[in-house]
Amino acid sequence: MFFPSGIPTSKRLFDLLLTLPGLVALLPLLALIALLVRIYHGRPVLFSQTRPGFRGELFKLYKFRTMTNERDAEGKLLPDEQRLTRLGRILRASSLDELPELFLILKGKMSLVGPRPLLVQYLARYNPEQARRHDVLPGITGWAQINGRNVLTWPDKFRLDVWYVDHWSLWLDIKILALTLWKVIRREGISQPGYATAEEFMGNETNNRRPTTDGI
């Protein structure tokens, strides 16, 4: 859907006006990163995973791979932090692994700014207030990302996501994009201590800590 029903036209036009010329300018960089990932990580070049988007609709998320497919003696994938390569850390620290998501903006599945698209299994773990984060398109960056990113607790992330839903404006999107550049330069909030990205959200009454899969 080029203009998803329920999404403000002004927000969609804003996304397209920035994304279309941005993709053209970034094509050489995209090609270079794809080549490096192919050399150092092998195939496939892109990491893909089903994620819930606007109103919980499922879509396929694409990012540049930041991990190898190394497995243990039993054939199980090694923990994320062991498979994350030096190239992968650079891509994550600079957020360059997110660049393929620009094509999802063109398809109307994502926005430049909005709550990050998380794992499908989280849908059943949200309380009704937290689930409101799906009342807007998911974004490449968002209010939670510039206010702590992966060092935030899950309740704080969701509180910030819902705040964005309630206070959205084009001016707020511009502010978030500008602050995102500053955060990327300073490399803040990339991961929680002991995790490749962040712990898995196990629900509001559970305190189990488990690593997530290839990036949030």
CSV table of N, CA and C in Angstrom, one decimal, residues 23-184:
chain,number,residue,atom,x,y,z
A,23,LEU,N,17.6,7.1,-1.0
A,23,LEU,CA,18.0,5.8,-1.5
A,23,LEU,C,18.9,6.0,-2.8
A,24,VAL,N,18.6,6.9,-3.6
A,24,VAL,CA,19.4,7.1,-4.8
A,24,VAL,C,20.8,7.5,-4.4
A,25,ALA,N,21.0,8.4,-3.4
A,25,ALA,CA,22.3,8.8,-3.0
A,25,ALA,C,23.1,7.7,-2.3
A,26,LEU,N,22.3,6.8,-1.6
A,26,LEU,CA,23.0,5.8,-0.8
A,26,LEU,C,23.2,4.5,-1.6
A,27,LEU,N,22.8,4.4,-2.8
A,27,LEU,CA,23.0,3.1,-3.6
A,27,LEU,C,24.4,2.6,-3.6
A,28,PRO,N,25.4,3.5,-3.9
A,28,PRO,CA,26.8,3.0,-3.8
A,28,PRO,C,27.2,2.4,-2.5
A,29,LEU,N,26.8,3.1,-1.4
A,29,LEU,CA,27.1,2.6,0.0
A,29,LEU,C,26.4,1.3,0.2
A,30,LEU,N,25.1,1.2,-0.2
A,30,LEU,CA,24.4,-0.1,0.0
A,30,LEU,C,25.1,-1.2,-0.8
A,31,ALA,N,25.6,-1.0,-2.0
A,31,ALA,CA,26.3,-2.0,-2.7
A,31,ALA,C,27.6,-2.4,-2.0
A,32,LEU,N,28.3,-1.4,-1.5
A,32,LEU,CA,29.6,-1.7,-0.8
A,32,LEU,C,29.3,-2.5,0.5
A,33,ILE,N,28.3,-2.2,1.3
A,33,ILE,CA,28.0,-2.9,2.5
A,33,ILE,C,27.6,-4.4,2.1
A,34,ALA,N,26.8,-4.5,1.1
A,34,ALA,CA,26.4,-5.8,0.6
A,34,ALA,C,27.6,-6.7,0.3
A,35,LEU,N,28.5,-6.1,-0.4
A,35,LEU,CA,29.7,-6.8,-0.8
A,35,LEU,C,30.6,-7.3,0.4
A,36,LEU,N,30.7,-6.4,1.4
A,36,LEU,CA,31.5,-6.7,2.6
A,36,LEU,C,30.8,-7.8,3.4
A,37,VAL,N,29.5,-7.7,3.5
A,37,VAL,CA,28.7,-8.7,4.3
A,37,VAL,C,28.9,-10.0,3.6
A,38,ARG,N,28.8,-10.0,2.2
A,38,ARG,CA,29.0,-11.3,1.5
A,38,ARG,C,30.3,-11.9,1.7
A,39,ILE,N,31.4,-11.1,1.8
A,39,ILE,CA,32.7,-11.6,2.0
A,39,ILE,C,32.9,-12.1,3.4
A,40,TYR,N,32.5,-11.3,4.4
A,40,TYR,CA,32.8,-11.7,5.8
A,40,TYR,C,31.8,-12.6,6.5
A,41,HIS,N,30.5,-12.5,6.0
A,41,HIS,CA,29.5,-13.3,6.6
A,41,HIS,C,28.9,-14.4,5.7
A,42,GLY,N,29.2,-14.3,4.5
A,42,GLY,CA,28.6,-15.3,3.6
A,42,GLY,C,27.2,-15.0,3.2
A,43,ARG,N,26.5,-16.0,2.6
A,43,ARG,CA,25.1,-15.8,2.2
A,43,ARG,C,24.2,-16.2,3.3
A,44,PRO,N,23.0,-15.6,3.4
A,44,PRO,CA,22.5,-14.5,2.6
A,44,PRO,C,23.1,-13.2,3.1
A,45,VAL,N,23.1,-12.2,2.3
A,45,VAL,CA,23.6,-10.9,2.7
A,45,VAL,C,22.6,-10.2,3.7
A,46,LEU,N,21.3,-10.4,3.5
A,46,LEU,CA,20.3,-9.8,4.3
A,46,LEU,C,19.8,-10.7,5.4
A,47,PHE,N,19.6,-10.2,6.6
A,47,PHE,CA,18.9,-10.9,7.6
A,47,PHE,C,17.4,-10.5,7.5
A,48,SER,N,16.5,-11.5,7.5
A,48,SER,CA,15.1,-11.3,7.4
A,48,SER,C,14.3,-12.0,8.5
A,49,GLN,N,13.3,-11.3,8.9
A,49,GLN,CA,12.5,-11.9,10.0
A,49,GLN,C,11.1,-11.3,10.0
A,50,THR,N,10.1,-12.1,10.2
A,50,THR,CA,8.7,-11.5,10.3
A,50,THR,C,8.5,-10.7,11.5
A,51,ARG,N,8.0,-9.5,11.4
A,51,ARG,CA,7.7,-8.6,12.5
A,51,ARG,C,6.3,-8.0,12.4
A,52,PRO,N,5.7,-7.7,13.5
A,52,PRO,CA,4.4,-7.0,13.4
A,52,PRO,C,4.6,-5.5,13.2
A,53,GLY,N,3.7,-5.0,12.3
A,53,GLY,CA,3.8,-3.5,12.0
A,53,GLY,C,2.5,-2.8,12.4
A,54,PHE,N,2.1,-1.9,11.5
A,54,PHE,CA,0.9,-1.1,11.8
A,54,PHE,C,-0.3,-2.0,12.1
A,55,ARG,N,-1.0,-1.8,13.2
A,55,ARG,CA,-2.1,-2.5,13.7
A,55,ARG,C,-1.8,-4.0,13.8
A,56,GLY,N,-0.6,-4.3,14.0
A,56,GLY,CA,-0.2,-5.7,14.2
A,56,GLY,C,0.0,-6.5,13.0
A,57,GLU,N,-0.2,-5.9,11.8
A,57,GLU,CA,-0.1,-6.6,10.5
A,57,GLU,C,1.4,-7.1,10.4
A,58,LEU,N,1.5,-8.4,10.0
A,58,LEU,CA,2.9,-9.0,9.9
A,58,LEU,C,3.5,-8.6,8.6
A,59,PHE,N,4.8,-8.3,8.6
A,59,PHE,CA,5.6,-8.0,7.4
A,59,PHE,C,7.0,-8.6,7.5
A,60,LYS,N,7.7,-8.7,6.5
A,60,LYS,CA,9.1,-9.2,6.5
A,60,LYS,C,10.0,-8.0,6.6
A,61,LEU,N,10.8,-8.1,7.7
A,61,LEU,CA,11.8,-7.0,8.0
A,61,LEU,C,13.2,-7.5,7.4
A,62,TYR,N,13.9,-6.5,6.7
A,62,TYR,CA,15.2,-6.9,6.2
A,62,TYR,C,16.2,-5.9,6.7
A,63,LYS,N,17.4,-6.5,7.1
A,63,LYS,CA,18.5,-5.7,7.5
A,63,LYS,C,19.8,-6.4,7.0
A,64,PHE,N,20.9,-5.7,7.0
A,64,PHE,CA,22.2,-6.3,6.6
A,64,PHE,C,22.6,-7.3,7.8
A,65,ARG,N,23.0,-8.4,7.4
A,65,ARG,CA,23.5,-9.4,8.4
A,65,ARG,C,24.6,-8.9,9.2
A,66,THR,N,24.6,-9.0,10.5
A,66,THR,CA,25.7,-8.6,11.4
A,66,THR,C,26.3,-9.8,12.1
A,67,MET,N,25.8,-11.0,11.9
A,67,MET,CA,26.3,-12.2,12.5
A,67,MET,C,26.6,-13.3,11.5
A,68,THR,N,27.5,-14.2,11.9
A,68,THR,CA,27.8,-15.4,11.2
A,68,THR,C,26.7,-16.5,11.5
A,69,ASN,N,26.8,-17.6,10.8
A,69,ASN,CA,25.9,-18.7,11.1
A,69,ASN,C,26.6,-19.8,11.8
A,70,GLU,N,27.6,-19.5,12.6
A,70,GLU,CA,28.4,-20.5,13.4
A,70,GLU,C,27.5,-21.3,14.3
A,71,ARG,N,27.7,-22.6,14.4
A,71,ARG,CA,27.0,-23.5,15.2
A,71,ARG,C,27.9,-24.3,16.1
A,72,ASP,N,27.3,-24.8,17.2
A,72,ASP,CA,28.0,-25.7,18.1
A,72,ASP,C,28.1,-27.1,17.6
A,73,ALA,N,28.6,-28.0,18.4
A,73,ALA,CA,28.8,-29.4,17.9
A,73,ALA,C,27.5,-30.1,17.7
A,74,GLU,N,26.4,-29.6,18.3
A,74,GLU,CA,25.1,-30.2,18.1
A,74,GLU,C,24.3,-29.6,17.0
A,75,GLY,N,24.9,-28.6,16.3
A,75,GLY,CA,24.3,-28.0,15.2
A,75,GLY,C,23.4,-26.8,15.5
A,76,LYS,N,23.5,-26.4,16.8
A,76,LYS,CA,22.7,-25.2,17.3
A,76,LYS,C,23.5,-23.9,17.1
A,77,LEU,N,22.8,-22.9,16.7
A,77,LEU,CA,23.5,-21.6,16.5
A,77,LEU,C,24.1,-21.1,17.9
A,78,LEU,N,25.3,-20.6,17.8
A,78,LEU,CA,26.0,-20.1,18.9
A,78,LEU,C,25.2,-18.8,19.4
A,79,PRO,N,25.4,-18.4,20.7
A,79,PRO,CA,24.8,-17.2,21.2
A,79,PRO,C,25.1,-16.0,20.3
A,80,ASP,N,24.2,-15.1,20.3
A,80,ASP,CA,24.3,-13.9,19.4
A,80,ASP,C,25.7,-13.2,19.6
A,81,GLU,N,26.1,-13.0,20.9
A,81,GLU,CA,27.3,-12.2,21.2
A,81,GLU,C,28.5,-13.0,20.6
A,82,GLN,N,28.5,-14.3,20.4
A,82,GLN,CA,29.6,-15.0,19.9
A,82,GLN,C,29.6,-15.0,18.3
A,83,ARG,N,28.4,-14.8,17.7
A,83,ARG,CA,28.3,-14.7,16.3
A,83,ARG,C,28.5,-13.3,15.7
A,84,LEU,N,28.4,-12.3,16.6
A,84,LEU,CA,28.5,-10.9,16.1
A,84,LEU,C,29.9,-10.6,15.8
A,85,THR,N,30.2,-10.2,14.6
A,85,THR,CA,31.5,-10.0,14.1
A,85,THR,C,32.0,-8.5,14.3
A,86,ARG,N,33.2,-8.3,14.0
A,86,ARG,CA,33.7,-6.9,14.1
A,86,ARG,C,33.0,-6.0,13.0
A,87,LEU,N,32.8,-6.5,11.8
A,87,LEU,CA,32.1,-5.8,10.8
A,87,LEU,C,30.6,-5.6,11.3
A,88,GLY,N,30.0,-6.6,11.9
A,88,GLY,CA,28.7,-6.5,12.4
A,88,GLY,C,28.6,-5.4,13.5
A,89,ARG,N,29.6,-5.3,14.4
A,89,ARG,CA,29.6,-4.3,15.4
A,89,ARG,C,29.6,-2.9,14.8
A,90,ILE,N,30.5,-2.8,13.8
A,90,ILE,CA,30.6,-1.5,13.1
A,90,ILE,C,29.2,-1.1,12.5
A,91,LEU,N,28.6,-2.0,11.8
A,91,LEU,CA,27.3,-1.8,11.1
A,91,LEU,C,26.3,-1.4,12.2
A,92,ARG,N,26.2,-2.1,13.3
A,92,ARG,CA,25.2,-1.8,14.3
A,92,ARG,C,25.5,-0.4,15.0
A,93,ALA,N,26.8,-0.2,15.3
A,93,ALA,CA,27.2,1.1,16.0
A,93,ALA,C,26.8,2.3,15.1
A,94,SER,N,26.9,2.1,13.8
A,94,SER,CA,26.6,3.2,12.9
A,94,SER,C,25.2,3.2,12.3
A,95,SER,N,24.5,2.1,12.7
A,95,SER,CA,23.1,1.9,12.3
A,95,SER,C,23.0,1.6,10.8
A,96,LEU,N,24.1,1.3,10.1
A,96,LEU,CA,24.1,1.1,8.7
A,96,LEU,C,23.4,-0.2,8.3
A,97,ASP,N,23.3,-1.1,9.3
A,97,ASP,CA,22.6,-2.4,9.1
A,97,ASP,C,21.2,-2.2,8.8
A,98,GLU,N,20.6,-1.0,9.2
A,98,GLU,CA,19.2,-0.7,9.1
A,98,GLU,C,18.9,-0.2,7.7
A,99,LEU,N,19.8,0.1,6.8
A,99,LEU,CA,19.6,0.8,5.5
A,99,LEU,C,18.6,0.0,4.6
A,100,PRO,N,18.6,-1.3,4.6
A,100,PRO,CA,17.6,-2.0,3.7
A,100,PRO,C,16.1,-1.7,4.1
A,101,GLU,N,15.9,-1.2,5.3
A,101,GLU,CA,14.6,-0.9,5.7
A,101,GLU,C,14.0,0.3,5.0
A,102,LEU,N,14.9,1.1,4.3
A,102,LEU,CA,14.4,2.2,3.5
A,102,LEU,C,13.5,1.7,2.4
A,103,PHE,N,13.7,0.5,1.9
A,103,PHE,CA,12.8,0.0,0.8
A,103,PHE,C,11.5,-0.4,1.4
A,104,LEU,N,11.4,-0.7,2.7
A,104,LEU,CA,10.1,-1.0,3.4
A,104,LEU,C,9.3,0.3,3.6
A,105,ILE,N,10.0,1.4,3.7
A,105,ILE,CA,9.3,2.7,3.8
A,105,ILE,C,8.6,2.9,2.4
A,106,LEU,N,9.3,2.7,1.3
A,106,LEU,CA,8.6,2.9,0.0
A,106,LEU,C,7.4,2.0,-0.1
A,107,LYS,N,7.4,0.8,0.4
A,107,LYS,CA,6.3,-0.2,0.3
A,107,LYS,C,5.2,0.2,1.3
A,108,GLY,N,5.4,1.1,2.2
A,108,GLY,CA,4.4,1.5,3.2
A,108,GLY,C,4.3,0.6,4.4
A,109,LYS,N,5.3,-0.2,4.6
A,109,LYS,CA,5.4,-1.1,5.8
A,109,LYS,C,6.0,-0.4,7.0
A,110,MET,N,6.9,0.6,6.7
A,110,MET,CA,7.6,1.3,7.8
A,110,MET,C,7.6,2.8,7.5
A,111,SER,N,8.0,3.5,8.5
A,111,SER,CA,8.2,4.9,8.4
A,111,SER,C,9.6,5.3,8.9
A,112,LEU,N,10.1,6.5,8.5
A,112,LEU,CA,11.4,6.9,9.1
A,112,LEU,C,11.4,6.9,10.6
A,113,VAL,N,10.3,7.4,11.1
A,113,VAL,CA,10.2,7.5,12.6
A,113,VAL,C,8.9,6.8,13.1
A,114,GLY,N,9.1,6.0,14.2
A,114,GLY,CA,8.0,5.3,14.8
A,114,GLY,C,8.6,4.3,15.8
A,115,PRO,N,7.8,3.6,16.5
A,115,PRO,CA,8.3,2.5,17.4
A,115,PRO,C,9.0,1.4,16.6
A,116,ARG,N,10.1,0.9,17.1
A,116,ARG,CA,10.8,-0.1,16.4
A,116,ARG,C,9.9,-1.4,16.3
A,117,PRO,N,10.0,-2.1,15.1
A,117,PRO,CA,9.2,-3.3,15.0
A,117,PRO,C,9.9,-4.4,15.8
A,118,LEU,N,9.2,-5.0,16.7
A,118,LEU,CA,9.8,-6.0,17.6
A,118,LEU,C,9.4,-7.4,17.2
A,119,LEU,N,9.6,-8.4,18.0
A,119,LEU,CA,9.3,-9.8,17.7
A,119,LEU,C,7.8,-10.1,17.7
A,120,VAL,N,7.4,-11.1,16.9
A,120,VAL,CA,6.0,-11.4,16.8
A,120,VAL,C,5.5,-11.9,18.1
A,121,GLN,N,6.3,-12.7,18.8
A,121,GLN,CA,5.8,-13.3,20.1
A,121,GLN,C,5.5,-12.3,21.2
A,122,TYR,N,6.0,-11.0,21.0
A,122,TYR,CA,5.7,-10.0,22.0
A,122,TYR,C,4.3,-9.6,21.9
A,123,LEU,N,3.6,-9.8,20.8
A,123,LEU,CA,2.2,-9.3,20.7
A,123,LEU,C,1.3,-9.8,21.8
A,124,ALA,N,1.5,-11.1,22.2
A,124,ALA,CA,0.7,-11.7,23.2
A,124,ALA,C,1.2,-11.3,24.6
A,125,ARG,N,2.3,-10.6,24.7
A,125,ARG,CA,2.9,-10.3,26.0
A,125,ARG,C,2.6,-8.8,26.4
A,126,TYR,N,2.2,-8.0,25.5
A,126,TYR,CA,1.9,-6.6,25.8
A,126,TYR,C,0.6,-6.5,26.7
A,127,ASN,N,0.6,-5.5,27.5
A,127,ASN,CA,-0.7,-5.1,28.1
A,127,ASN,C,-1.4,-4.2,27.1
A,128,PRO,N,-2.7,-3.9,27.3
A,128,PRO,CA,-3.4,-3.0,26.3
A,128,PRO,C,-2.8,-1.7,26.0
A,129,GLU,N,-2.2,-1.1,27.0
A,129,GLU,CA,-1.5,0.2,26.8
A,129,GLU,C,-0.3,0.1,26.0
A,130,GLN,N,0.5,-0.9,26.2
A,130,GLN,CA,1.7,-1.2,25.5
A,130,GLN,C,1.4,-1.5,24.0
A,131,ALA,N,0.3,-2.2,23.8
A,131,ALA,CA,-0.1,-2.6,22.5
A,131,ALA,C,-0.4,-1.4,21.6
A,132,ARG,N,-0.7,-0.3,22.2
A,132,ARG,CA,-1.0,0.9,21.4
A,132,ARG,C,0.2,1.4,20.6
A,133,ARG,N,1.4,0.9,20.8
A,133,ARG,CA,2.6,1.2,20.0
A,133,ARG,C,2.4,0.8,18.5
A,134,HIS,N,1.4,-0.1,18.3
A,134,HIS,CA,1.1,-0.5,16.9
A,134,HIS,C,0.1,0.4,16.3
A,135,ASP,N,-0.3,1.5,16.9
A,135,ASP,CA,-1.3,2.4,16.3
A,135,ASP,C,-0.6,3.3,15.2
A,136,VAL,N,0.7,3.2,15.0
A,136,VAL,CA,1.4,3.9,14.0
A,136,VAL,C,2.3,3.0,13.3
A,137,LEU,N,2.8,3.4,12.1
A,137,LEU,CA,3.8,2.6,11.4
A,137,LEU,C,5.1,2.4,12.3
A,138,PRO,N,5.7,1.3,12.2
A,138,PRO,CA,7.0,1.1,12.9
A,138,PRO,C,8.0,1.9,12.2
A,139,GLY,N,9.1,2.3,12.9
A,139,GLY,CA,10.1,3.2,12.3
A,139,GLY,C,11.5,2.7,12.3
A,140,ILE,N,12.4,3.3,11.5
A,140,ILE,CA,13.8,3.0,11.6
A,140,ILE,C,14.4,3.5,12.9
A,141,THR,N,13.9,4.7,13.3
A,141,THR,CA,14.3,5.3,14.5
A,141,THR,C,13.0,5.8,15.2
A,142,GLY,N,13.1,6.2,16.5
A,142,GLY,CA,11.9,6.5,17.2
A,142,GLY,C,12.3,7.3,18.5
A,143,TRP,N,11.2,7.7,19.2
A,143,TRP,CA,11.4,8.4,20.4
A,143,TRP,C,12.2,7.6,21.5
A,144,ALA,N,11.9,6.3,21.6
A,144,ALA,CA,12.7,5.5,22.5
A,144,ALA,C,14.1,5.4,22.1
A,145,GLN,N,14.4,5.4,20.8
A,145,GLN,CA,15.8,5.2,20.4
A,145,GLN,C,16.6,6.4,20.7
A,146,ILE,N,16.1,7.6,20.7
A,146,ILE,CA,16.9,8.8,21.1
A,146,ILE,C,16.9,9.1,22.6
A,147,ASN,N,16.1,8.3,23.3
A,147,ASN,CA,16.1,8.5,24.8
A,147,ASN,C,16.6,7.3,25.5
A,148,GLY,N,17.5,6.5,24.9
A,148,GLY,CA,18.2,5.4,25.6
A,148,GLY,C,18.4,4.2,24.8
A,149,ARG,N,17.5,4.0,23.8
A,149,ARG,CA,17.7,2.8,22.9
A,149,ARG,C,17.7,1.5,23.8
A,150,ASN,N,18.7,0.7,23.6
A,150,ASN,CA,18.7,-0.6,24.2
A,150,ASN,C,19.1,-0.7,25.7
A,151,VAL,N,19.5,0.4,26.2
A,151,VAL,CA,19.8,0.4,27.7
A,151,VAL,C,18.6,0.7,28.5
A,152,LEU,N,17.5,1.0,27.9
A,152,LEU,CA,16.2,1.2,28.6
A,152,LEU,C,15.6,-0.1,29.0
A,153,THR,N,14.8,0.0,30.1
A,153,THR,CA,14.0,-1.2,30.4
A,153,THR,C,12.8,-1.3,29.4
A,154,TRP,N,12.3,-2.5,29.3
A,154,TRP,CA,11.1,-2.7,28.3
A,154,TRP,C,10.0,-1.8,28.7
A,155,PRO,N,9.6,-1.7,30.0
A,155,PRO,CA,8.4,-0.8,30.3
A,155,PRO,C,8.7,0.7,29.9
A,156,ASP,N,10.0,1.1,30.1
A,156,ASP,CA,10.3,2.5,29.7
A,156,ASP,C,10.3,2.7,28.2
A,157,LYS,N,10.7,1.7,27.4
A,157,LYS,CA,10.7,1.7,25.9
A,157,LYS,C,9.2,1.9,25.5
A,158,PHE,N,8.4,1.0,26.1
A,158,PHE,CA,7.0,1.0,25.6
A,158,PHE,C,6.3,2.3,26.0
A,159,ARG,N,6.6,2.8,27.2
A,159,ARG,CA,6.0,4.1,27.6
A,159,ARG,C,6.4,5.2,26.7
A,160,LEU,N,7.7,5.2,26.2
A,160,LEU,CA,8.1,6.2,25.2
A,160,LEU,C,7.5,6.0,23.9
A,161,ASP,N,7.3,4.8,23.5
A,161,ASP,CA,6.6,4.5,22.2
A,161,ASP,C,5.2,5.0,22.2
A,162,VAL,N,4.5,4.8,23.3
A,162,VAL,CA,3.1,5.2,23.4
A,162,VAL,C,3.0,6.7,23.5
A,163,TRP,N,4.0,7.4,24.1
A,163,TRP,CA,4.0,8.8,24.2
A,163,TRP,C,4.2,9.4,22.8
A,164,TYR,N,5.0,8.7,21.9
A,164,TYR,CA,5.1,9.2,20.5
A,164,TYR,C,3.8,9.1,19.8
A,165,VAL,N,3.1,7.9,20.0
A,165,VAL,CA,1.8,7.8,19.3
A,165,VAL,C,0.8,8.9,19.7
A,166,ASP,N,0.8,9.3,20.9
A,166,ASP,CA,-0.1,10.4,21.4
A,166,ASP,C,0.4,11.8,21.0
A,167,HIS,N,1.6,12.0,20.7
A,167,HIS,CA,2.1,13.3,20.5
A,167,HIS,C,2.7,13.5,19.1
A,168,TRP,N,2.5,12.6,18.2
A,168,TRP,CA,3.1,12.7,16.9
A,168,TRP,C,2.8,14.0,16.2
A,169,SER,N,3.8,14.6,15.5
A,169,SER,CA,3.7,15.7,14.6
A,169,SER,C,4.9,15.7,13.7
A,170,LEU,N,4.8,16.4,12.6
A,170,LEU,CA,6.0,16.4,11.6
A,170,LEU,C,7.2,17.0,12.3
A,171,TRP,N,6.9,18.0,13.1
A,171,TRP,CA,8.0,18.7,13.8
A,171,TRP,C,8.7,17.7,14.8
A,172,LEU,N,7.9,16.9,15.4
A,172,LEU,CA,8.5,15.9,16.3
A,172,LEU,C,9.4,14.9,15.5
A,173,ASP,N,8.9,14.4,14.3
A,173,ASP,CA,9.7,13.5,13.5
A,173,ASP,C,11.0,14.2,13.1
A,174,ILE,N,11.0,15.4,12.7
A,174,ILE,CA,12.2,16.1,12.3
A,174,ILE,C,13.2,16.2,13.5
A,175,LYS,N,12.6,16.5,14.7
A,175,LYS,CA,13.5,16.5,15.9
A,175,LYS,C,14.1,15.2,16.1
A,176,ILE,N,13.3,14.1,16.0
A,176,ILE,CA,13.8,12.8,16.3
A,176,ILE,C,14.9,12.4,15.3
A,177,LEU,N,14.7,12.7,14.0
A,177,LEU,CA,15.7,12.4,13.0
A,177,LEU,C,17.0,13.1,13.3
A,178,ALA,N,16.9,14.4,13.6
A,178,ALA,CA,18.1,15.2,13.9
A,178,ALA,C,18.9,14.6,15.1
A,179,LEU,N,18.1,14.3,16.2
A,179,LEU,CA,18.8,13.7,17.4
A,179,LEU,C,19.3,12.3,17.1
A,180,THR,N,18.7,11.6,16.2
A,180,THR,CA,19.2,10.2,15.9
A,180,THR,C,20.6,10.3,15.3
A,181,LEU,N,20.8,11.3,14.4
A,181,LEU,CA,22.2,11.5,13.8
A,181,LEU,C,23.2,11.8,14.9
A,182,TRP,N,22.8,12.6,15.9
A,182,TRP,CA,23.7,12.9,17.0
A,182,TRP,C,24.0,11.6,17.9
A,183,LYS,N,23.0,10.8,18.1
A,183,LYS,CA,23.1,9.6,18.9
A,183,LYS,C,24.0,8.6,18.2
A,184,VAL,N,23.8,8.5,16.8
A,184,VAL,CA,24.6,7.6,16.0
A,184,VAL,C,26.1,8.0,16.1
